[in-house]
XYZ file of C-alpha atoms in Angstrom:
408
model
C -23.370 -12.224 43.160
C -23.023 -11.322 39.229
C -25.094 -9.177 37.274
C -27.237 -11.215 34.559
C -25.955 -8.624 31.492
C -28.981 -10.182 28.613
C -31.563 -9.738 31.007
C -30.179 -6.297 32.393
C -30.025 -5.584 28.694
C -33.236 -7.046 27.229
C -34.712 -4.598 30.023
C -32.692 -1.326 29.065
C -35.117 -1.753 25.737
C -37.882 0.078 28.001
C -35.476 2.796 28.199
C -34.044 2.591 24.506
C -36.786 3.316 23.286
C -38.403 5.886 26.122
C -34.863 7.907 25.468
C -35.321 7.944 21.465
C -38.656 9.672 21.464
C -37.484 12.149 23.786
C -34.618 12.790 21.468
C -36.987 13.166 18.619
C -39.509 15.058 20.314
C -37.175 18.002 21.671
C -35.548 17.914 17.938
C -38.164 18.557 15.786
C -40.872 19.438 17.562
C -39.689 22.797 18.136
C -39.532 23.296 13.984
C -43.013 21.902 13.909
C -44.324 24.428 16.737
C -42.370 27.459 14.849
C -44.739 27.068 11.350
C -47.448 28.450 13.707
C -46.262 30.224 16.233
C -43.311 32.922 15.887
C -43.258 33.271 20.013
C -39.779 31.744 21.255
C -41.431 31.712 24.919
C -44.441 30.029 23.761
C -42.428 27.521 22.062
C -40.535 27.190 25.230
C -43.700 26.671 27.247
C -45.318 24.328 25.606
C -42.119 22.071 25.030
C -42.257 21.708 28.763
C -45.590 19.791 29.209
C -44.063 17.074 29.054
C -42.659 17.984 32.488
C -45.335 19.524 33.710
C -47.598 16.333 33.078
C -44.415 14.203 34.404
C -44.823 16.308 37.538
C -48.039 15.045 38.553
C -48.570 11.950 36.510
C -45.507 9.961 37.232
C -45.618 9.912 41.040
C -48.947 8.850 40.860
C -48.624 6.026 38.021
C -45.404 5.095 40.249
C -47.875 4.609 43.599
C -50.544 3.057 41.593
C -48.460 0.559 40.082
C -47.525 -0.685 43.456
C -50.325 -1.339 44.258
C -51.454 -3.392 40.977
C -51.531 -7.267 40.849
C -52.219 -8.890 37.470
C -51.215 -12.151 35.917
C -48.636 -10.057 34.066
C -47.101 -8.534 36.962
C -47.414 -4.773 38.742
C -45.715 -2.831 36.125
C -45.595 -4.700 32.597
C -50.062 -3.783 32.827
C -48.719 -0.264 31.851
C -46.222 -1.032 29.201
C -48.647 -3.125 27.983
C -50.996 -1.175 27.028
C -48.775 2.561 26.853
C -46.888 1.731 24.580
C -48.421 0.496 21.782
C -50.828 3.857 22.265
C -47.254 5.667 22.164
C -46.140 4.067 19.026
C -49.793 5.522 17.189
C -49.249 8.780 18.662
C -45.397 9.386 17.803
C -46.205 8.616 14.546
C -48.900 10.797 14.218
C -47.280 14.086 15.690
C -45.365 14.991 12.053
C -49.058 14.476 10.359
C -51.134 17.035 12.400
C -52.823 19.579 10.169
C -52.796 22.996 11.852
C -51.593 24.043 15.384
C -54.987 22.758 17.391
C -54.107 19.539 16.300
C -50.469 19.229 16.658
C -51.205 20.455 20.439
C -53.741 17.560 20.810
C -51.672 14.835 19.459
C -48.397 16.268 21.796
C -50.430 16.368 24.597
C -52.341 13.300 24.409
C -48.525 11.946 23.598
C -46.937 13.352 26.775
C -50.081 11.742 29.120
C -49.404 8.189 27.495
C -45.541 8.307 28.124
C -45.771 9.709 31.443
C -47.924 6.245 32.079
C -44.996 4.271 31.665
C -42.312 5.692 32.247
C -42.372 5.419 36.015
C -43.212 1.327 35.777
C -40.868 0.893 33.165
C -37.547 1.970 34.877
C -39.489 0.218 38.392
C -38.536 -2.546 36.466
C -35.203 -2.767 37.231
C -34.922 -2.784 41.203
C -37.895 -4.887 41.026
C -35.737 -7.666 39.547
C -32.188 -6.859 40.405
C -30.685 -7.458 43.751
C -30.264 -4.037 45.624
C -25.881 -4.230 45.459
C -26.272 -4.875 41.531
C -28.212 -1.649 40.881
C -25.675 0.722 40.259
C -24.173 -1.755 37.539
C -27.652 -2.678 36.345
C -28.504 1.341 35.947
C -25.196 2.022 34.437
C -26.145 -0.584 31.511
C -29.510 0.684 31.192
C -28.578 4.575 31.081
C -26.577 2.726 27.609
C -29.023 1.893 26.237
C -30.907 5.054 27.078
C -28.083 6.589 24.864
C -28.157 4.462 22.287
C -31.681 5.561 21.853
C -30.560 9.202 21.832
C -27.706 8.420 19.288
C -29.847 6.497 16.878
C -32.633 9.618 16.945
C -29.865 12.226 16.561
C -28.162 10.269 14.080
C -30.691 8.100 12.162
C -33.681 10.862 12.885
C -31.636 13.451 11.073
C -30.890 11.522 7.955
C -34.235 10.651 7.763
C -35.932 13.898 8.342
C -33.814 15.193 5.497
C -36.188 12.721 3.376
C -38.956 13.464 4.906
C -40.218 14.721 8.323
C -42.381 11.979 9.543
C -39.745 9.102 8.628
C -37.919 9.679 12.650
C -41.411 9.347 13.997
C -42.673 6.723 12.365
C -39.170 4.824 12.812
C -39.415 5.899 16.551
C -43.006 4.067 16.646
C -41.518 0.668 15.044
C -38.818 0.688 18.140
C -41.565 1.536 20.445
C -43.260 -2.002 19.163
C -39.787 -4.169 18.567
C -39.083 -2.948 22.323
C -42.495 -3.955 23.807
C -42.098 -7.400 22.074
C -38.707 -8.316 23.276
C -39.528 -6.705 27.002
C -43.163 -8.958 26.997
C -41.113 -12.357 25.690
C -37.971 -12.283 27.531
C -39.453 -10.269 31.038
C -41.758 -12.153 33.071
C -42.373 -10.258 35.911
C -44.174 -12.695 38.452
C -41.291 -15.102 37.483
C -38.240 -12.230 37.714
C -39.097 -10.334 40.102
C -37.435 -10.819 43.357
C -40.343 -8.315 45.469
C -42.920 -10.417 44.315
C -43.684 -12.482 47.808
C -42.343 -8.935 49.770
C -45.045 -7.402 47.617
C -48.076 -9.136 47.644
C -47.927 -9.874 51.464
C -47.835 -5.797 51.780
C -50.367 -3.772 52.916
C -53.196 -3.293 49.521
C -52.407 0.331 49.931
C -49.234 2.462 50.574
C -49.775 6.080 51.625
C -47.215 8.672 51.214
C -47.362 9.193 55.156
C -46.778 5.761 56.293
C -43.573 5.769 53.874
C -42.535 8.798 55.305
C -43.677 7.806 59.201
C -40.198 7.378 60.322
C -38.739 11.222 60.825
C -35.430 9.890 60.356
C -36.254 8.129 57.469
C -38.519 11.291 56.209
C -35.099 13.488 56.878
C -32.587 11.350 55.191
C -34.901 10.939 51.738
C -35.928 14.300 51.657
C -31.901 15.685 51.583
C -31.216 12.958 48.616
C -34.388 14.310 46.628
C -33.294 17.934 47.014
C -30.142 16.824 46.289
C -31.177 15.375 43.175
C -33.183 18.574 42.406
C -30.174 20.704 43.228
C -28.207 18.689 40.611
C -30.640 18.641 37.715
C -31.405 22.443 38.380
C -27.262 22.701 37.703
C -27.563 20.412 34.420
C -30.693 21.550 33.048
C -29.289 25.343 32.883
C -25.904 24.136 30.984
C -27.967 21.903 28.616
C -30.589 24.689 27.793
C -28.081 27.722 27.319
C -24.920 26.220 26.178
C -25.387 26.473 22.845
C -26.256 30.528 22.969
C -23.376 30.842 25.508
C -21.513 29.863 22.887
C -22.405 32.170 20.184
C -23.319 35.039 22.758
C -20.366 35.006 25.246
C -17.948 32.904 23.502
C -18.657 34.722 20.246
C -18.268 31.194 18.066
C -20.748 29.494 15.735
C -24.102 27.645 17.008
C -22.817 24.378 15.864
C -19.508 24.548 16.959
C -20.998 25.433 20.470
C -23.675 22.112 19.767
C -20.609 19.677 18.868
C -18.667 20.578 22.422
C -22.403 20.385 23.977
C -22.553 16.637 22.123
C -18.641 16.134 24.442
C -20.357 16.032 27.517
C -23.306 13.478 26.219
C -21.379 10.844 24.540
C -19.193 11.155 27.569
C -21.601 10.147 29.943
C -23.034 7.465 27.654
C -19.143 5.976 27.647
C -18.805 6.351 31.146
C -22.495 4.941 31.753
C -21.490 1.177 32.836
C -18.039 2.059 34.819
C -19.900 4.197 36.708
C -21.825 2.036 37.660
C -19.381 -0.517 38.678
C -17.511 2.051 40.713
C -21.050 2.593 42.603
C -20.885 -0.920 43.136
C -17.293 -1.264 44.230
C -17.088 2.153 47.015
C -20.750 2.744 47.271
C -23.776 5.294 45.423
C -22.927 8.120 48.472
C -19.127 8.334 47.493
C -19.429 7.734 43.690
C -21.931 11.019 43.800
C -19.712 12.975 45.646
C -16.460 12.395 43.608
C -18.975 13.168 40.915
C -20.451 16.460 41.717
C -16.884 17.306 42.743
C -15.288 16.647 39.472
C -17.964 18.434 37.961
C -17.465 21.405 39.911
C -14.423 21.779 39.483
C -14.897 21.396 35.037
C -17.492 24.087 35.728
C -15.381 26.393 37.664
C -12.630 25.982 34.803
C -14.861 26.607 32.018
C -14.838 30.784 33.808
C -11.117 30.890 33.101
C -10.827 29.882 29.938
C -12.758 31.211 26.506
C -11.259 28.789 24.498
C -14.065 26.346 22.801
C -11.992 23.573 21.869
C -10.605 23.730 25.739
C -14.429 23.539 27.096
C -15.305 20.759 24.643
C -11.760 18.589 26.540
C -13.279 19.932 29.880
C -16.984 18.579 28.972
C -15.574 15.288 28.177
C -14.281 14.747 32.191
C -17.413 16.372 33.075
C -19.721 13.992 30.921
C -17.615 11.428 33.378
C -18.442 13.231 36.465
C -21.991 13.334 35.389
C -22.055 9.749 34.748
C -20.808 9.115 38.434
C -23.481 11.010 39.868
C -26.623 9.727 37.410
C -26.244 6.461 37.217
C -25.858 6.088 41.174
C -28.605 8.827 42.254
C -31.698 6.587 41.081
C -30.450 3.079 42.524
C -29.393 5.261 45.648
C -33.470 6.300 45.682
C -34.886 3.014 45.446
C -32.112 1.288 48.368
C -34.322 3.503 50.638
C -38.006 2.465 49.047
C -39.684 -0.771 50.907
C -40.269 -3.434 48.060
C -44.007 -2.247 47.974
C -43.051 1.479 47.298
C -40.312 1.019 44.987
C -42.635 2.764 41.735
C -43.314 5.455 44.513
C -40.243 6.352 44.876
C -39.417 5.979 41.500
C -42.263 8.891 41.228
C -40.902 11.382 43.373
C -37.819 10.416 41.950
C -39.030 11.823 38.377
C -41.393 14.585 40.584
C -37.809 16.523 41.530
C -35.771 16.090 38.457
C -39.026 17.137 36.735
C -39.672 20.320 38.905
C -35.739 21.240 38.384
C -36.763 20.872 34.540
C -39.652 23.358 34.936
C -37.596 25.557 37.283
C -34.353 25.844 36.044
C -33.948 27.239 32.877
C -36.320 29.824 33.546
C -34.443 30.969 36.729
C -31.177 30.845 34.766
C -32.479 32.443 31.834
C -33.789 35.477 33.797
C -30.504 35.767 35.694
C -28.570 35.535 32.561
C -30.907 38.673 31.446
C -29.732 40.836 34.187
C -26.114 39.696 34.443
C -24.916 38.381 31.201
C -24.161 34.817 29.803
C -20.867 35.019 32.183
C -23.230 34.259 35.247
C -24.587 30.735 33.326
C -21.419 28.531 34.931
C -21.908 30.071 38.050
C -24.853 29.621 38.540
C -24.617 25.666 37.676
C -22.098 25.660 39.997
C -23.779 27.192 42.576
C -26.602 24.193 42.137
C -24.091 21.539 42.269
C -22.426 22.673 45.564
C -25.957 23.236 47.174
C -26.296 19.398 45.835
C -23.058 18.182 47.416
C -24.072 19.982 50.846
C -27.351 17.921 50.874
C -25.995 14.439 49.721
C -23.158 15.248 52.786
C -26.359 14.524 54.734
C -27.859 11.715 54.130
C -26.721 8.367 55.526
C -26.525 5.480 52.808
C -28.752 2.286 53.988
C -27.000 0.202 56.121
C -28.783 -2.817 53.936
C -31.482 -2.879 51.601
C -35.028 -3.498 52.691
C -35.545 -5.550 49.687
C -33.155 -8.101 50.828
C -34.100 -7.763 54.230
C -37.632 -8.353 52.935
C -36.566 -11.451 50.788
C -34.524 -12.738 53.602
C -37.771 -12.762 55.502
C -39.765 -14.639 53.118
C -36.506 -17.612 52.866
């Protein structure tokens, strides 16, 4: 059994161009935010409605497109018609024309890509074979960074010209990626859920899914381990950058750049990772990766060096790549083929609630205890991840194929 690479590919264009906006978005957005409002912490709070709608919306886009049935498919409906409405809005957020506006147009923004989201990365269990996911995800999370590179990279050249240039160029992909996912994707056709699907009950509650207290037990620990984990991230990510000038007592960019180790890391790392998942299995890959990680963390308290951290981020970025790339595949092995977009919602509902949790918590504790507390604390959240994964028991086989088998 290979991997079809184009196709696997062609797909990752959902998540190209999903992965570019948020780049953009958490760039400049900010700036944009700061002409009216002088508040850091208001800044801060409305920068995170984007999780905040993610927390509600995308579990229940995820459910809803498992139970949809078009001529197009269960999940391309929402791509459909998202993301052209994403491209209009992207491009509109540089052009607002006081604060009540610029809200409007983010919010309105955030709803429409929370619509997708969920059905777009559904996609890809939905038409790759349950063993192949972890190489699949790996190839996607690539393109993810691609995304991220070109709005870093491109975005800043072209905000230098002019602010709305990213955006609208971030609109264009959003169009070039719904045309090549809508001519080379045909769901009905690529899917292999579709006969698993459509014989499935027309509705899927969150209590039959969760009927089997085994079953409820074993995807509960890998969702608060993946909320453990992204509570641990999310803190780094945030503060890094004023560790750096604060603790560290070196410049904001120079603290950035090592910051940027750890993310082109992961993005090299993306498809081995997943090919290790593949080879020994998502359960061990995580582990060796939340173990590596913890021990780059617990290094970074011995040493004050920045160049040293940036060499340490770069094994990290590998470690993190282990344990990414293998956590959502490891989600979906344990979804029926008729919940796979639910689970792809709660999925997004924990790393989402780590998002709105974490860098609060951190920040508070850093308040009371210094900047020298930020490591520990991510380490803290990655060991309370590694005790949970240590609990739950990898499927045996996938229901997908079991459900395919069935249908033979």
């Amino acid at each position: 059994m290979k991997l079809n690479y184009k196709k696997t590919f062609i797909l990752g264009f959902g998540f190209f161009a999903i992965s570019l906006c948020a780049a953009l978005y958490d760039s400049y957005v900010p700036i944009f935010l700061n002409k009216f409002i002088d508040k850091v912490w208001l800044i801060g709070f409305l920068m995170t409605l984007d999780n905040y709608i993610g927390l509600f919306l995308q579990p229940a886009i995820g459910a809803l497109s498992d139970r949809t049935n078009t001529k197009f498919g269960k999940r391309m409906p929402f791509i459909l018609i998202c993301m052209p409405l994403a491209a209009v809005f992207v491009s509109l957020i540089p052009n607002h024309r006081d604060l009540i506006s610029l809200i409007v147009i983010i919010v309105l923004y955030n709803l429409i890509m929370a619509s997708f989201r969920s059905p777009t990365i559904a996609l890809m269990p939905d038409i790759t074979p349950e063993p192949l996911r972890s190489k699949a995800n790996g190839v996607i999370n690539l393109m993810g960074g691609v995304g991220s590179v070109i709005a870093f990279l491109v975005g800043s050249k072209l905000y230098g010209a002019n602010p709305a240039y990213p955006y609208y160029m971030a609109g264009l992909l959003l169009l070039i990626s719904l045309v090549v996912l809508f001519f080379n994707i045909r769901e009905k056709r690529d899917s292999l859920t579709v006969a698993a699907r459509e014989n499935a009950p027309e509705k899927i509650s969150l209590r039959q899914i969760f009927s089997d207290k085994k079953s409820l037990t074993n995807v509960l620990m890998l969702l608060l381990a993946i909320f453990f984990w992204f509570v641990a991230f999310n803190s780094v990510s945030t503060f890094f950058t004023l560790y750096g000038k604060e603790y560290l007592h070196v410049g904001e960019a120079a603290a950035a750049s090592k910051l940027t180790y750890f993310s082109l890391s992961m993005v090299v790392f993306a498809i081995p990772a997943g090919i290790i998942g593949t080879w020994i299995g998502k359960k061990k890959t995580i582990v060796i990766g939340i173990s590596i990680i913890v021990a780059v963390f617990a290094a970074v308290f011995f040493t004050n060096s920045i160049d040293t951290i940036g060499y340490l981020f770069i094994v990290g970025g590998a470690g993190w790549a282990l344990i990414n790339i293998n956590s959502y595949p490891f989600v979906v092995s344990m979804a029926r083929p008729e919940s796979i977009g639910t689970y792809t919602g709660l999925y997004y509902l924990f790393s989402s609630l780590a998002a709105i949790a974490s860098p609060p918590l951190a920040g508070l504790l850093i308040d009371r205890l210094g900047y020298g507390v930020l490591f520990k604390y991510s380490v803290t959240g990655f060991i309370l991840a590694l005790v949970c994964i240590l609990f739950v028991k990898a499927p045996a086989a996938s229901r997908v194929e079991a459900a395919a088998e069935s249908q033979s």
